CSV table of C-alpha atoms in Angstrom, one decimal:
chain,number,residue,atom,x,y,z
A,589,CYS,CA,9.7,76.9,178.6
A,590,LEU,CA,13.2,75.5,177.9
A,591,TRP,CA,14.7,77.4,180.8
A,592,THR,CA,11.9,76.3,183.2
A,593,LEU,CA,12.3,72.6,182.3
A,594,ALA,CA,16.1,72.8,182.7
A,595,ALA,CA,15.7,74.5,186.1
A,596,ILE,CA,13.3,71.8,187.3
A,597,LEU,CA,15.7,69.0,186.2
A,598,LYS,CA,18.6,70.7,188.0
A,599,GLU,CA,16.5,71.1,191.2
A,600,THR,CA,15.4,67.5,191.1
A,601,ARG,CA,19.1,66.4,191.2
A,602,LYS,CA,19.7,68.6,194.2
A,603,ASP,CA,16.8,67.2,196.3
A,604,ALA,CA,18.1,63.9,197.9
A,605,LEU,CA,14.8,63.3,199.7
A,606,VAL,CA,12.7,62.9,196.5
A,607,PRO,CA,12.7,59.5,194.7
A,608,ARG,CA,14.3,60.8,191.6
A,609,ALA,CA,13.6,57.9,189.2
A,610,GLY,CA,9.8,58.1,189.6
A,611,LEU,CA,9.8,61.9,189.4
A,612,LEU,CA,12.0,62.1,186.4
A,613,LYS,CA,10.0,59.5,184.5
A,614,LYS,CA,6.8,61.2,185.4
A,615,LEU,CA,8.2,64.5,184.2
A,616,LEU,CA,10.0,63.4,181.0
A,617,ALA,CA,8.1,60.5,179.6
A,618,PRO,CA,5.2,62.6,178.3
A,619,LEU,CA,7.8,65.0,176.7
A,620,ASP,CA,10.0,62.3,175.2
A,621,ALA,CA,8.8,62.6,171.6
A,622,VAL,CA,8.4,66.4,171.9
A,623,LEU,CA,12.0,66.9,173.1
A,624,GLU,CA,13.3,64.8,170.2
A,625,GLY,CA,11.2,66.9,167.8
A,626,PHE,CA,12.7,70.0,169.4
A,627,TYR,CA,16.2,68.6,169.0
A,628,ASN,CA,15.7,67.8,165.3
A,629,ALA,CA,14.0,71.1,164.6
A,630,ILE,CA,16.3,73.4,166.5
A,631,LEU,CA,19.7,71.8,165.6
A,632,LEU,CA,18.8,71.1,162.0
A,633,HIS,CA,17.9,74.8,161.5
A,634,HIS,CA,20.1,76.9,159.2
A,635,PHE,CA,22.2,79.0,161.6
A,636,ASP,CA,24.1,81.0,158.9
A,637,SER,CA,21.4,83.7,158.9
A,638,HIS,CA,22.0,87.2,160.3
A,639,HIS,CA,19.8,86.3,163.4
A,640,TYR,CA,22.8,84.3,164.9
A,641,THR,CA,25.6,86.7,164.1
A,642,SER,CA,25.3,88.4,167.5
A,643,PRO,CA,25.9,86.5,170.8
A,644,TYR,CA,23.2,88.7,172.3
A,645,SER,CA,20.3,88.1,169.8
A,646,GLU,CA,17.0,86.5,170.9
A,647,ALA,CA,17.7,83.6,168.5
A,648,THR,CA,21.1,83.0,170.0
A,649,ASN,CA,19.6,83.1,173.6
A,650,ILE,CA,17.0,80.4,172.6
A,651,LEU,CA,19.8,78.2,171.3
A,652,ILE,CA,21.8,78.7,174.5
A,653,SER,CA,18.7,77.8,176.6
A,654,PHE,CA,18.3,74.6,174.6
A,655,ILE,CA,21.9,73.7,175.1
A,656,ASP,CA,21.4,74.2,178.9
A,657,LEU,CA,18.4,71.8,178.7
A,658,LEU,CA,20.5,69.2,176.9
A,659,GLU,CA,23.1,69.4,179.6
A,660,ALA,CA,20.4,69.0,182.3
A,661,LEU,CA,18.9,66.0,180.4
A,662,LEU,CA,22.4,64.4,180.3
A,663,ALA,CA,22.9,64.9,184.0
A,664,SER,CA,19.4,63.6,184.8
A,665,ARG,CA,20.2,60.3,183.0
A,666,ILE,CA,21.9,58.9,186.0
A,667,GLY,CA,18.5,58.9,187.8
A,668,LEU,CA,17.0,56.3,185.5
A,669,GLU,CA,18.1,52.6,185.0
A,670,LEU,CA,16.7,52.7,181.5
A,671,PRO,CA,17.2,56.2,180.1
A,672,LEU,CA,14.5,57.8,177.9
A,673,ARG,CA,15.0,58.7,174.3
A,674,CYS,CA,15.3,62.4,175.1
A,675,GLN,CA,18.2,61.5,177.5
A,676,ARG,CA,20.0,59.5,174.8
A,677,ILE,CA,19.4,61.8,171.8
A,678,LEU,CA,22.6,63.8,172.3
A,679,PHE,CA,24.6,60.6,171.9
A,680,LEU,CA,22.5,59.0,169.1
A,681,LYS,CA,22.2,62.2,167.0
A,682,VAL,CA,25.5,64.0,167.9
A,683,SER,CA,26.2,64.6,164.2
A,684,TYR,CA,23.6,67.5,164.4
A,685,VAL,CA,25.8,69.1,167.2
A,686,LEU,CA,29.0,68.5,165.3
A,687,ASN,CA,27.6,70.2,162.2
A,688,LEU,CA,26.5,73.1,164.3
A,689,ILE,CA,29.9,73.5,165.8
A,690,SER,CA,31.5,73.9,162.4
A,691,SER,CA,28.8,76.4,161.2
A,692,SER,CA,29.1,80.2,161.5
A,693,ILE,CA,27.3,80.5,164.9
A,694,PRO,CA,28.9,82.7,167.6
A,695,TYR,CA,32.0,81.3,169.3
A,696,VAL,CA,30.4,81.3,172.7
A,697,ILE,CA,27.9,78.7,171.5
A,698,LYS,CA,30.5,76.6,169.8
A,699,LYS,CA,32.4,76.5,173.0
A,700,LYS,CA,29.3,75.5,175.0
A,701,LEU,CA,28.6,72.7,172.6
A,702,ILE,CA,32.2,71.4,172.6
A,703,LEU,CA,32.2,71.3,176.4
A,704,LEU,CA,28.8,69.5,176.4
A,705,ILE,CA,30.1,66.8,174.1
A,706,LYS,CA,33.1,66.5,176.4
A,707,LYS,CA,30.7,65.8,179.3
A,708,CYS,CA,29.1,63.1,177.1
A,709,VAL,CA,32.4,61.2,176.5
A,710,LEU,CA,33.2,61.4,180.3
A,711,TYR,CA,29.7,60.3,181.4
A,712,LYS,CA,29.3,57.1,183.4
A,713,SER,CA,26.2,55.5,184.7
A,714,ARG,CA,25.7,54.9,188.4
A,715,GLU,CA,26.6,51.2,188.0
A,716,ASP,CA,29.7,51.9,186.1
A,717,ALA,CA,30.8,54.6,188.6
A,718,LYS,CA,30.3,52.1,191.4
A,719,SER,CA,32.1,49.2,189.7
A,720,GLY,CA,35.2,51.4,189.1
A,721,SER,CA,35.7,49.5,185.8
A,722,LEU,CA,37.6,51.3,183.0
A,723,PHE,CA,35.1,49.9,180.5
A,724,LEU,CA,31.4,50.7,180.4
A,725,GLN,CA,29.1,47.9,181.6
A,726,THR,CA,25.6,49.4,180.9
A,727,PRO,CA,24.3,48.1,177.5
A,728,SER,CA,22.4,51.3,176.6
A,729,LEU,CA,25.3,53.5,177.5
A,730,CYS,CA,27.7,51.3,175.5
A,731,GLU,CA,25.4,51.6,172.5
A,732,ASP,CA,25.1,55.4,172.9
A,733,MET,CA,28.9,55.9,173.4
A,734,LEU,CA,29.7,53.8,170.3
A,735,ALA,CA,27.2,55.9,168.2
A,736,LEU,CA,28.9,59.1,169.5
A,737,SER,CA,32.4,57.8,168.9
A,738,ASN,CA,31.6,56.7,165.4
A,739,ALA,CA,30.1,60.1,164.5
A,740,VAL,CA,33.1,62.0,166.0
A,741,LEU,CA,35.7,59.8,164.2
A,742,GLN,CA,33.7,60.2,161.0
A,743,VAL,CA,33.9,64.0,161.0
A,744,VAL,CA,37.5,64.1,162.4
A,745,ASN,CA,38.5,61.8,159.5
A,746,LEU,CA,37.4,64.6,157.2
A,747,THR,CA,38.2,68.3,157.7
A,748,TRP,CA,36.0,69.0,160.8
A,749,LEU,CA,38.8,69.9,163.2
A,750,ASN,CA,40.3,72.4,160.7
A,751,GLN,CA,37.0,74.4,160.8
A,752,ILE,CA,36.9,74.7,164.6
A,753,PRO,CA,38.1,78.1,166.0
A,754,LEU,CA,40.2,78.0,169.1
A,755,SER,CA,39.3,81.6,170.1
A,756,GLY,CA,36.7,84.2,169.4
A,757,LYS,CA,39.1,85.9,167.0
A,758,SER,CA,41.8,84.0,165.2
A,759,SER,CA,43.6,80.7,165.9
A,760,TYR,CA,42.2,77.5,164.4
A,761,PHE,CA,42.9,73.9,165.3
A,762,GLY,CA,46.0,72.9,163.5
A,763,SER,CA,46.7,76.3,162.0
A,764,THR,CA,50.2,77.8,161.9
A,765,GLU,CA,49.2,81.4,161.0
A,766,ALA,CA,47.3,84.1,162.7
A,767,ALA,CA,44.3,85.7,160.9
A,768,PRO,CA,45.2,88.7,158.7
A,769,GLY,CA,45.5,91.8,160.8
A,770,ASP,CA,45.8,90.0,164.1
A,771,ASP,CA,49.0,90.7,166.0
A,772,SER,CA,48.3,88.7,169.1
A,773,GLN,CA,50.5,85.8,169.9
A,774,GLY,CA,49.2,82.4,171.0
A,775,GLY,CA,45.6,83.5,171.5
A,776,SER,CA,44.2,79.9,171.6
A,777,ASP,CA,41.5,78.9,174.0
A,778,GLN,CA,43.2,76.2,176.0
A,779,THR,CA,39.9,75.0,177.5
A,780,VAL,CA,38.5,74.3,174.0
A,781,LEU,CA,41.8,72.8,172.8
A,782,ARG,CA,41.9,70.3,175.7
A,783,ALA,CA,38.2,69.5,175.3
A,784,LEU,CA,38.6,68.7,171.6
A,785,SER,CA,41.7,66.7,172.2
A,786,LEU,CA,40.0,64.7,174.9
A,787,LEU,CA,36.9,64.2,172.7
A,788,VAL,CA,39.0,62.6,169.9
A,789,LEU,CA,41.1,60.5,172.3
A,790,LYS,CA,38.0,59.1,174.1
A,791,ALA,CA,36.3,58.4,170.8
A,792,VAL,CA,39.4,56.5,169.5
A,793,GLU,CA,39.7,54.6,172.8
A,794,PHE,CA,36.1,53.5,172.9
A,795,LYS,CA,36.1,52.5,169.3
A,796,ILE,CA,39.2,50.3,169.8
A,797,HIS,CA,37.7,48.6,172.9
A,798,ASN,CA,34.5,47.8,171.0
A,799,SER,CA,36.0,46.8,167.6
A,800,ALA,CA,35.6,43.2,166.7
A,801,THR,CA,38.5,42.8,164.3
A,802,GLU,CA,42.1,43.9,164.1
A,803,ALA,CA,41.5,45.5,160.7
A,804,GLU,CA,38.7,47.7,162.2
A,805,ILE,CA,41.1,48.8,165.0
A,806,LYS,CA,43.7,49.8,162.4
């Protein structure tokens, strides 16, 4: 079901002849509350169990399918002037994803989630893309981006980055030593390193542009 819905959303974006806004609303509006319930249930699940130790298990495949659906929902957002809750949930409840990234799920899922949040911080509405402005103009997107930025900065201010692996084997963000028994040199995943760095920079940038006082900026 997750895969089918994601596939339909992707096909809708490809078909230029179909009036996307009406079709997307017709498709997603009845599922709005259901998808938020899925989000809460799936991402608040305890992923430290043995079912998630293998990147090839059924439980892991379900989680990957759900991440693909979240990505399709994010991309479909550009088709609606007023996005539905299910298209905003990734911004408004990004803390669920951040907690999941620092859990013991397989590295392949951590990487998919990090790259998904990177897409969130780079996202622009159709109006913002047309205007060419460096700052977001759409109120709902500003609200969502601020919620995402606050959540990211909150965990970064703690020890979240130190828990993020930069490869499937050893190197961690900010670490100076390889894991015991690992002789490889410089095994960091540069894609993840760049994505994490961009995520933090964008969160800081957006927070500064939307802070009311100098003290808040500091």
